[in-house]
XYZ file of C-alpha atoms in Angstrom:
616
model
C -33.613 55.301 25.118
C -34.287 51.584 25.582
C -31.911 49.278 23.695
C -33.298 45.880 22.558
C -31.792 42.925 24.434
C -30.903 41.220 21.142
C -28.832 44.236 20.102
C -27.090 44.301 23.483
C -26.263 40.618 23.056
C -24.873 41.261 19.570
C -22.702 44.124 20.842
C -21.495 41.865 23.651
C -20.595 39.053 21.233
C -18.752 41.387 18.864
C -16.832 43.034 21.704
C -15.910 39.661 23.191
C -14.737 38.406 19.811
C -12.553 41.438 19.272
C -11.046 41.098 22.736
C -10.303 37.413 22.038
C -8.011 38.109 19.062
C -4.355 37.235 19.748
C -2.195 40.083 20.994
C 0.086 39.631 17.977
C -2.759 39.504 15.449
C -1.561 42.657 13.675
C 1.848 43.373 12.199
C 2.348 46.442 14.375
C 1.850 44.324 17.509
C 4.162 41.471 16.482
C 5.408 39.426 19.435
C 9.112 39.966 20.012
C 11.033 36.732 20.563
C 14.679 35.947 21.282
C 17.147 37.116 20.282
C 18.810 34.049 21.833
C 17.943 30.755 20.138
C 16.223 28.381 20.369
C 12.870 30.110 20.925
C 9.770 28.230 22.079
C 6.695 30.250 23.022
C 2.954 29.477 23.255
C 0.865 31.035 20.494
C -2.649 31.047 19.054
C -4.530 31.890 15.860
C -7.955 31.632 17.519
C -10.020 34.618 16.328
C -7.008 35.979 14.450
C -7.693 38.158 11.403
C -5.886 39.535 8.387
C -5.106 43.175 7.737
C -5.738 45.328 4.706
C -2.561 45.277 2.658
C -1.161 42.193 4.404
C 0.981 40.164 1.971
C -0.050 36.706 0.812
C 1.951 33.613 1.739
C 3.025 31.498 -1.218
C 0.092 32.940 -3.234
C -2.382 32.157 -0.414
C -4.422 35.114 0.805
C -3.888 35.718 4.536
C -6.828 34.498 6.630
C -5.928 34.268 10.318
C -2.347 35.445 10.713
C -0.195 36.176 13.726
C 3.192 37.896 13.722
C 6.519 37.419 15.493
C 9.559 39.711 15.441
C 13.164 38.639 15.918
C 16.501 40.457 15.654
C 19.241 38.081 14.518
C 22.188 38.073 16.950
C 24.510 36.450 14.395
C 24.785 35.316 10.810
C 23.484 31.822 10.107
C 20.749 29.584 8.782
C 17.727 29.317 11.047
C 14.456 27.397 11.031
C 10.903 28.415 11.855
C 9.754 25.032 13.143
C 6.059 24.219 13.552
C 6.476 20.471 12.946
C 5.787 19.483 16.545
C 3.720 22.538 17.374
C 0.763 20.646 18.853
C -1.726 22.689 16.815
C -5.165 22.228 18.388
C -7.203 23.325 15.388
C -6.647 20.302 13.136
C -5.053 16.877 13.208
C -3.546 17.568 9.787
C -2.931 21.329 9.630
C -1.728 23.206 6.578
C 0.926 25.613 7.771
C 1.766 28.817 5.914
C 4.944 30.554 7.011
C 6.718 33.637 5.694
C 9.823 35.486 6.841
C 10.105 39.142 5.827
C 12.013 42.330 6.537
C 10.689 45.884 6.585
C 9.443 48.418 9.117
C 5.854 48.728 7.832
C 3.172 46.304 6.685
C 3.105 47.769 3.191
C 6.897 47.803 2.953
C 7.556 44.115 3.593
C 10.370 42.407 1.649
C 10.116 38.637 1.336
C 13.041 36.536 2.602
C 11.467 33.051 2.465
C 8.009 31.484 2.448
C 6.267 28.117 2.328
C 2.770 26.649 2.307
C 2.058 23.045 3.257
C 5.413 22.453 4.951
C 5.726 22.698 8.709
C 9.191 24.290 8.735
C 10.926 27.087 6.872
C 14.662 27.727 6.570
C 16.123 31.186 6.022
C 19.555 32.780 6.086
C 19.802 35.507 8.713
C 22.199 38.459 8.869
C 23.361 39.716 12.261
C 21.439 42.777 13.478
C 18.621 42.420 10.932
C 15.008 42.480 12.159
C 12.874 39.653 10.764
C 9.083 39.618 10.736
C 7.645 36.101 10.808
C 4.080 35.592 9.587
C 2.166 32.401 10.537
C -1.228 31.359 9.174
C -3.098 28.048 9.525
C -5.732 29.096 6.996
C -9.323 28.228 7.874
C -8.181 26.204 10.887
C -7.689 28.109 14.107
C -6.090 26.866 17.302
C -3.263 27.075 19.781
C 0.288 25.988 18.975
C 3.913 26.345 20.013
C 6.001 28.742 17.956
C 9.594 27.593 17.609
C 12.591 29.307 16.062
C 15.938 27.538 16.152
C 19.292 27.395 14.386
C 19.684 24.799 11.641
C 21.397 21.733 13.101
C 22.513 19.444 10.276
C 23.106 15.714 10.917
C 26.747 14.763 11.459
C 26.742 12.851 8.152
C 25.107 15.621 6.123
C 28.204 16.042 3.949
C 30.015 13.392 1.934
C 33.342 13.820 3.782
C 31.641 13.193 7.128
C 29.924 9.962 6.087
C 28.974 7.640 8.941
C 30.787 4.295 8.868
C 28.633 1.155 8.721
C 29.796 -2.094 10.300
C 31.371 -4.427 7.720
C 29.520 -7.437 9.148
C 25.862 -8.173 8.472
C 23.206 -7.824 9.692
C 23.526 -4.314 11.058
C 21.304 -1.283 11.554
C 21.621 2.394 12.455
C 19.101 5.075 13.344
C 19.338 8.247 11.293
C 17.625 11.450 10.228
C 17.511 13.811 7.270
C 16.001 16.609 9.398
C 18.027 19.792 8.763
C 20.152 18.048 6.134
C 20.690 19.667 2.756
C 22.358 19.562 -0.623
C 26.102 19.722 -1.097
C 27.637 21.115 -4.271
C 28.618 18.238 -6.521
C 26.119 15.736 -5.133
C 24.463 13.459 -7.725
C 21.270 14.918 -9.176
C 19.396 11.731 -8.220
C 19.409 12.890 -4.597
C 17.044 15.765 -5.377
C 19.130 18.718 -6.474
C 20.044 21.985 -4.795
C 16.510 23.077 -4.002
C 15.078 19.785 -2.800
C 17.702 17.296 -1.580
C 17.739 16.273 2.068
C 20.649 13.861 1.880
C 22.941 12.077 4.314
C 25.939 9.833 3.642
C 27.383 6.525 4.825
C 30.512 4.574 4.007
C 30.584 0.780 4.028
C 33.308 -1.770 3.338
C 31.645 -5.212 3.462
C 33.489 -8.128 4.990
C 32.043 -10.672 2.558
C 31.248 -10.872 -1.146
C 27.621 -11.553 -2.041
C 24.182 -10.021 -2.187
C 23.019 -7.521 0.433
C 19.703 -5.817 1.163
C 19.681 -2.133 2.070
C 16.438 -1.020 3.691
C 14.975 2.202 5.089
C 11.347 1.112 5.174
C 8.756 2.683 7.509
C 10.498 6.041 7.976
C 8.722 8.695 10.029
C 7.989 11.781 7.934
C 8.718 14.995 9.832
C 8.325 17.503 7.010
C 8.177 17.726 3.238
C 7.241 14.864 0.926
C 7.818 11.170 1.519
C 9.629 10.659 -1.806
C 13.016 9.109 -1.185
C 16.052 7.625 -2.867
C 18.671 5.103 -1.782
C 21.839 5.251 -3.868
C 25.026 3.192 -3.689
C 28.284 4.373 -5.241
C 31.989 3.691 -5.398
C 34.506 6.525 -5.463
C 36.487 8.628 -3.008
C 35.097 12.073 -3.856
C 31.791 13.506 -5.031
C 33.340 14.209 -8.397
C 34.485 10.622 -8.949
C 31.403 8.707 -7.813
C 30.317 5.745 -9.936
C 26.762 4.519 -9.490
C 26.325 0.891 -8.401
C 22.567 0.908 -7.877
C 19.746 3.197 -6.788
C 16.037 3.032 -6.085
C 13.109 5.249 -5.182
C 11.618 2.400 -3.160
C 12.444 1.829 0.489
C 14.799 -1.100 -0.115
C 17.121 -2.551 -2.709
C 19.247 -5.664 -3.115
C 22.785 -5.227 -4.464
C 25.850 -7.319 -5.245
C 28.907 -6.252 -3.241
C 32.561 -7.277 -3.152
C 34.453 -7.814 0.088
C 37.003 -5.083 0.804
C 35.471 -2.573 -1.615
C 34.473 0.740 -0.045
C 30.965 1.840 -1.003
C 29.344 5.237 -0.505
C 25.688 5.032 0.475
C 23.400 8.059 0.202
C 19.860 8.381 1.520
C 17.758 11.415 0.644
C 14.269 12.799 0.903
C 14.210 14.049 -2.671
C 11.442 16.659 -2.273
C 12.611 18.339 0.925
C 11.741 15.145 2.738
C 12.862 15.316 6.345
C 12.604 11.849 7.850
C 13.642 9.865 10.886
C 14.502 6.323 9.877
C 16.317 3.088 10.635
C 18.874 1.987 8.058
C 19.163 -1.804 7.885
C 21.666 -3.934 5.986
C 21.369 -7.702 5.777
C 22.557 -10.605 3.654
C 20.342 -11.357 0.655
C 21.245 -14.812 -0.681
C 19.177 -15.593 -3.824
C 16.947 -18.714 -3.891
C 18.423 -21.858 -5.527
C 16.084 -21.456 -8.531
C 16.769 -17.737 -8.936
C 18.306 -18.076 -12.395
C 16.700 -19.608 -15.474
C 19.537 -22.129 -15.803
C 18.875 -23.405 -12.281
C 15.114 -23.806 -12.604
C 13.582 -26.284 -10.148
C 12.270 -29.354 -11.965
C 8.665 -30.313 -11.145
C 6.333 -33.092 -12.233
C 5.937 -34.576 -14.726
C 2.730 -35.998 -13.231
C -0.173 -33.732 -12.299
C -1.254 -32.208 -10.052
C 1.919 -30.519 -8.839
C 2.071 -28.297 -5.772
C 5.230 -26.697 -4.427
C 5.933 -24.006 -1.860
C 8.170 -21.248 -3.179
C 9.598 -17.900 -2.116
C 11.074 -15.153 -4.287
C 12.598 -13.164 -1.424
C 16.132 -12.058 -2.415
C 15.561 -13.241 -5.995
C 17.135 -11.287 -8.853
C 16.399 -10.519 -12.502
C 18.611 -11.664 -15.360
C 19.742 -9.599 -18.331
C 17.245 -10.052 -21.164
C 14.549 -11.514 -18.933
C 11.034 -10.640 -20.173
C 8.400 -8.947 -18.043
C 6.068 -11.528 -16.545
C 2.278 -11.298 -16.522
C 2.430 -8.720 -19.292
C 4.142 -6.067 -17.160
C 7.704 -4.769 -17.499
C 10.200 -4.890 -16.002
C 10.615 -8.334 -14.477
C 11.440 -8.284 -10.770
C 12.568 -10.886 -8.247
C 11.708 -13.942 -10.336
C 12.260 -17.631 -9.659
C 12.010 -20.435 -12.197
C 10.474 -23.902 -12.534
C 10.824 -26.413 -15.362
C 8.132 -28.919 -16.332
C 8.020 -31.494 -19.142
C 4.570 -33.156 -19.299
C 4.148 -36.763 -20.379
C 0.593 -36.180 -21.639
C -1.033 -33.409 -23.655
C -3.962 -31.287 -22.533
C -5.043 -27.952 -21.035
C -3.538 -27.067 -17.660
C -3.852 -24.335 -15.083
C -0.681 -22.800 -13.620
C -0.959 -20.694 -10.461
C 1.711 -19.081 -8.312
C -0.349 -16.884 -6.006
C 0.603 -15.329 -2.688
C -1.121 -13.540 0.152
C 2.089 -11.631 0.823
C 2.445 -9.802 -2.505
C 0.804 -9.520 -5.968
C 2.626 -12.361 -7.705
C 3.033 -12.557 -11.484
C 3.173 -15.805 -13.469
C 4.118 -16.583 -17.070
C 4.979 -19.785 -18.953
C 7.586 -19.965 -21.725
C 9.353 -22.312 -24.085
C 12.978 -21.781 -25.031
C 16.442 -22.917 -24.027
C 17.837 -19.571 -22.810
C 16.532 -16.378 -21.236
C 17.144 -14.506 -24.475
C 15.158 -16.949 -26.647
C 12.012 -17.355 -24.555
C 8.558 -17.438 -26.151
C 5.530 -16.918 -23.947
C 2.985 -19.697 -24.537
C 0.343 -19.250 -21.842
C -3.002 -17.609 -22.546
C -3.270 -14.122 -21.047
C -6.291 -13.398 -18.800
C -8.192 -10.167 -19.556
C -6.532 -8.454 -16.598
C -3.036 -7.854 -15.306
C -1.141 -8.529 -13.161
C -2.201 -12.131 -12.713
C -0.851 -15.078 -10.776
C -2.849 -17.731 -12.628
C -2.717 -18.657 -16.335
C -3.849 -21.470 -18.630
C -1.802 -23.445 -21.106
C -2.405 -26.074 -23.806
C 0.434 -28.379 -22.806
C 2.021 -30.749 -25.321
C 3.638 -33.974 -24.155
C 7.431 -33.890 -24.331
C 7.705 -30.099 -24.596
C 9.679 -28.423 -21.810
C 7.913 -25.454 -20.217
C 9.640 -22.774 -18.153
C 7.454 -21.236 -15.447
C 8.419 -17.875 -13.958
C 6.972 -16.546 -10.693
C 7.973 -13.012 -9.789
C 6.925 -9.694 -8.326
C 6.132 -6.311 -9.770
C 8.377 -3.254 -10.015
C 7.336 -1.899 -6.614
C 8.639 -2.425 -3.090
C 7.524 -5.475 -1.156
C 7.109 -7.527 -4.359
C 8.260 -10.753 -2.773
C 7.314 -13.433 -0.288
C 6.125 -17.030 -0.010
C 3.758 -18.430 -2.637
C 2.295 -21.769 -3.662
C 2.910 -23.099 -7.148
C 0.005 -25.207 -8.393
C -0.085 -26.960 -11.771
C -3.128 -29.115 -12.509
C -5.239 -30.356 -15.399
C -7.758 -27.701 -16.368
C -11.367 -28.534 -15.512
C -13.557 -25.571 -16.389
C -16.828 -25.553 -14.394
C -19.904 -26.624 -16.350
C -21.528 -23.240 -15.661
C -18.467 -21.157 -16.533
C -20.326 -19.249 -19.277
C -23.618 -17.411 -18.955
C -25.321 -19.538 -21.596
C -24.488 -22.661 -19.546
C -25.954 -21.227 -16.325
C -27.141 -23.971 -13.957
C -30.856 -23.859 -13.197
C -31.870 -23.513 -9.558
C -35.528 -24.293 -10.138
C -38.522 -22.266 -9.014
C -38.379 -22.791 -5.262
C -37.653 -19.889 -2.965
C -35.220 -22.074 -1.072
C -32.201 -23.570 -2.775
C -28.718 -24.754 -1.829
C -25.996 -25.849 -4.260
C -22.259 -26.389 -4.042
C -20.136 -24.676 -6.671
C -16.601 -23.649 -7.510
C -14.753 -20.800 -9.182
C -11.661 -23.003 -9.642
C -10.580 -22.887 -13.302
C -13.451 -20.534 -14.168
C -12.902 -17.872 -16.842
C -14.133 -14.398 -17.733
C -15.968 -14.047 -21.040
C -15.112 -11.354 -23.583
C -18.361 -9.388 -23.222
C -18.920 -10.151 -19.553
C -19.494 -7.119 -17.303
C -17.565 -6.488 -14.109
C -19.418 -7.839 -11.094
C -17.701 -5.423 -8.723
C -19.139 -1.901 -8.570
C -15.916 -0.366 -7.312
C -12.933 -1.837 -9.107
C -13.980 -3.638 -12.272
C -11.691 -6.555 -11.623
C -12.955 -8.823 -14.434
C -12.917 -11.808 -12.088
C -13.541 -15.349 -13.356
C -17.149 -16.338 -12.723
C -19.790 -19.067 -12.723
C -23.483 -18.590 -13.485
C -26.876 -19.747 -12.166
C -30.453 -19.187 -13.324
C -33.376 -18.865 -10.897
C -37.064 -18.267 -11.619
C -38.984 -16.457 -8.868
C -41.975 -18.571 -7.696
C -43.701 -15.542 -6.144
C -43.155 -11.923 -5.142
C -41.762 -12.720 -1.685
C -38.297 -11.334 -0.863
C -35.331 -13.689 -0.898
C -31.862 -13.634 0.638
C -29.099 -14.988 -1.584
C -25.779 -15.903 -0.051
C -22.525 -17.275 -1.481
C -20.118 -18.551 1.173
C -16.638 -20.082 0.967
C -14.392 -21.597 3.611
C -11.081 -19.857 2.832
C -11.335 -17.280 0.050
C -14.127 -14.672 -0.143
C -16.506 -14.732 -3.106
C -18.804 -12.098 -4.564
C -22.411 -12.686 -5.566
C -24.361 -10.510 -8.008
C -27.883 -10.691 -9.422
C -28.944 -9.640 -12.929
C -31.995 -9.609 -15.119
C -31.717 -10.163 -18.856
C -30.992 -13.023 -21.214
C -27.476 -12.401 -22.535
C -24.604 -9.920 -22.312
C -26.327 -7.471 -24.644
C -29.170 -6.757 -22.223
C -27.956 -7.610 -18.725
C -29.096 -5.303 -15.925
C -27.282 -5.589 -12.610
C -29.667 -5.324 -9.651
C -27.280 -5.744 -6.733
C -23.928 -7.243 -5.735
C -22.192 -8.059 -2.458
C -18.767 -9.296 -1.419
C -19.377 -9.356 2.330
C -21.984 -10.403 4.854
C -21.926 -14.189 4.470
C -23.071 -15.808 7.720
C -21.308 -19.151 7.289
C -17.917 -18.304 5.816
C -16.460 -15.667 3.523
C -18.543 -14.177 0.776
C -21.482 -12.014 -0.196
C -25.011 -11.822 1.169
C -27.788 -9.791 -0.466
C -31.550 -9.514 -0.692
C -33.881 -8.834 -3.612
C -37.616 -8.321 -4.003
C -38.351 -10.525 -7.037
C -41.269 -10.486 -9.416
C -43.096 -13.755 -9.860
C -42.077 -15.559 -13.034
C -39.020 -13.380 -13.690
C -35.795 -15.200 -14.484
C -32.808 -13.936 -12.496
C -29.180 -14.621 -13.343
C -26.932 -15.149 -10.325
C -23.165 -14.965 -10.732
C -20.460 -15.913 -8.237
C -16.859 -14.728 -8.643
C -13.748 -14.418 -6.452
C -13.397 -11.143 -4.575
C -9.695 -11.380 -5.443
C -9.407 -12.558 -9.024
C -6.924 -15.412 -8.931
C -7.867 -16.740 -5.508
C -10.225 -19.485 -6.623
C -12.339 -21.530 -4.233
C -15.257 -23.877 -3.659
C -18.401 -22.283 -2.257
C -22.022 -22.893 -1.306
C -24.814 -20.828 -2.874
C -28.082 -20.621 -0.937
C -31.408 -18.880 -1.255
C -33.750 -18.473 1.724
C -36.654 -16.272 2.753
C -35.803 -13.464 5.231
C -37.576 -15.250 8.078
C -35.091 -18.126 7.894
C -33.303 -18.685 11.208
C -29.747 -17.267 11.024
C -26.775 -19.574 11.132
C -25.748 -20.379 14.698
C -22.612 -18.733 16.045
C -19.446 -20.567 15.081
C -18.134 -22.833 17.854
C -14.446 -23.632 17.423
C -14.387 -26.461 19.971
C -17.285 -28.233 18.280
C -15.735 -27.707 14.857
C -12.418 -29.235 15.966
C -14.218 -32.138 17.611
C -16.046 -32.767 14.329
C -12.746 -32.682 12.422
C -11.245 -35.265 14.758
C -14.085 -37.651 13.921
C -13.025 -37.881 10.280
C -12.421 -41.576 9.736
C -9.222 -43.214 8.541
C -5.784 -44.233 9.807
C -3.478 -43.519 6.897
C -1.471 -40.412 6.076
C -4.250 -39.126 3.812
C -6.816 -39.292 6.624
C -4.440 -37.617 9.069
C -3.806 -34.849 6.572
C -7.553 -34.427 6.036
C -8.141 -34.105 9.792
C -5.254 -31.656 10.133
C -6.493 -29.514 7.226
C -10.004 -29.531 8.686
C -8.720 -28.314 12.057
C -6.557 -25.689 10.370
C -9.564 -24.399 8.381
C -11.649 -24.256 11.573
C -8.998 -22.264 13.399
C -8.678 -19.920 10.413
C -12.429 -19.353 10.345
C -12.495 -18.577 14.077
C -9.560 -16.198 13.716
C -11.140 -14.311 10.818
C -14.469 -14.008 12.650
C -12.526 -12.406 15.484
C -10.691 -10.130 13.045
C -13.964 -8.862 11.563
C -14.947 -7.534 14.990
C -12.071 -5.041 14.964
C -12.760 -1.385 14.249
C -11.810 -0.200 10.761
C -11.262 -2.012 7.474
C -7.473 -1.627 7.558
C -7.211 -3.244 10.987
C -9.526 -6.061 9.895
C -7.579 -6.725 6.695
C -4.222 -6.719 8.502
C -5.567 -9.156 11.085
C -7.043 -11.451 8.405
C -3.777 -11.418 6.436
C -1.893 -12.464 9.555
C -4.417 -15.221 10.293
C -4.227 -16.620 6.759
C -0.444 -16.658 6.943
C -0.561 -18.514 10.250
C -3.066 -21.152 9.161
C -2.157 -21.499 5.481
């Protein structure tokens, strides 16, 4: 009988697939390893299957399992370790591991199991046969199977704490891999089922403030949740908490000669490699309310500040409408004239928070600034009264990294003429237009829609009105020199009937801002709004409208830009400063253009942040 070629091919494929299954695909053919430890053998789940009656792993049905068999030579805690297995089937595999006993597939008794973790601990009894089930789910690939004894860090237990140098700064490399919980440990470290804690002892040589940091740890297994905890006391049962945090660093007050116990733990079975750093953390001179830096009284006032190592006082209110206060510094201003003012304390290093108060003590403060319709915020407005003393707080939020340099700016408020929609500036009926504008001191109206599709930031805005002269397409661009702006186009007459057509926060050819195109209808009135991409980072900008055939802006030439800056006339300090600022802005623009050529948004943003810090 003749057999169709297609059928022969199918038989060939099925036979080949069956032959390709791993030798230890089935329970009965489990690969024997050891008994000596550690074990490291090549393995594969490619074309692996599951058997009828095969047990699930942590409630996950078996999909492509392979089996290993090991007879324990001694009592002890051991680890099935797939954390550096080099699995070829996925960059981010989801491991499922189970350890069982029993002579038949249907008679398996569970010892330990996990899903989503790359290692599994289990207590072995000498002479017992253990069946180890491994499944990578829908991902199939090759890997290295490892079985090893648990090897706890030397400072796993309280009594074996590692000594830290009394002098600062100092740092030590450490790990919580294979660490565990010790009876009597504080619950804050994660508890018996989750703690991965290690211990240090430290007797500082000097009294003062210190920063303890374990930032940028490398996660080996488990969750990245962590805790740093500082105690006094000579035994686990007599520990007294000094301070603790779930962030990667904390600042504490310490006393010379006092012995402190420092614990670091991955609280949800977090096994991490890390560098522990201790350094001095002297607070800024204006850290406390009583030592506020005096500014003014004349306006404008600008001052460079930094809240690194700052503290929070007892009774201090949360700034920018968010509790608790964190790392705040203080300024004191008594105006000689009355009037509305703008107070900003913004930073590119962290999301700063600003509030203004009256009152003679921290406990009697009354917030007097107007709150923007968003929080946190680093810019507020205030109706200042001559002779009244105002206390300005600049601080960070409750999360790590909430500190850094900032610029305090206090100036008389000058709201743009086109701040509100009903005061939109007319751009005429020409297809080409070019106007200079500013978002400085702009506000956000109560019924105003968000101009950002993604985040709804409620950014301050300014408005323009343009009537289309014909049906020809038009490119609208809003560009700024330092801070990016967003441009959006609407139809409608007021907030009750606005219809957003398009918005853009990128693409500007001559700076930083949005570029978009619309196909207008002749005679239709379009509302154009410009707002900061980042709410409190106000800036001047240029708004243009051109037809698509308009010749693009020439490539930016840094040498020519610097040469132009040097031609700015004047001999005094003001002229020199103007030339220097012009050159700095040119270098910043060139640097950011270069940054935008990098692959990936995160790389671009990191590069731009570094450039802005360099040329601020």
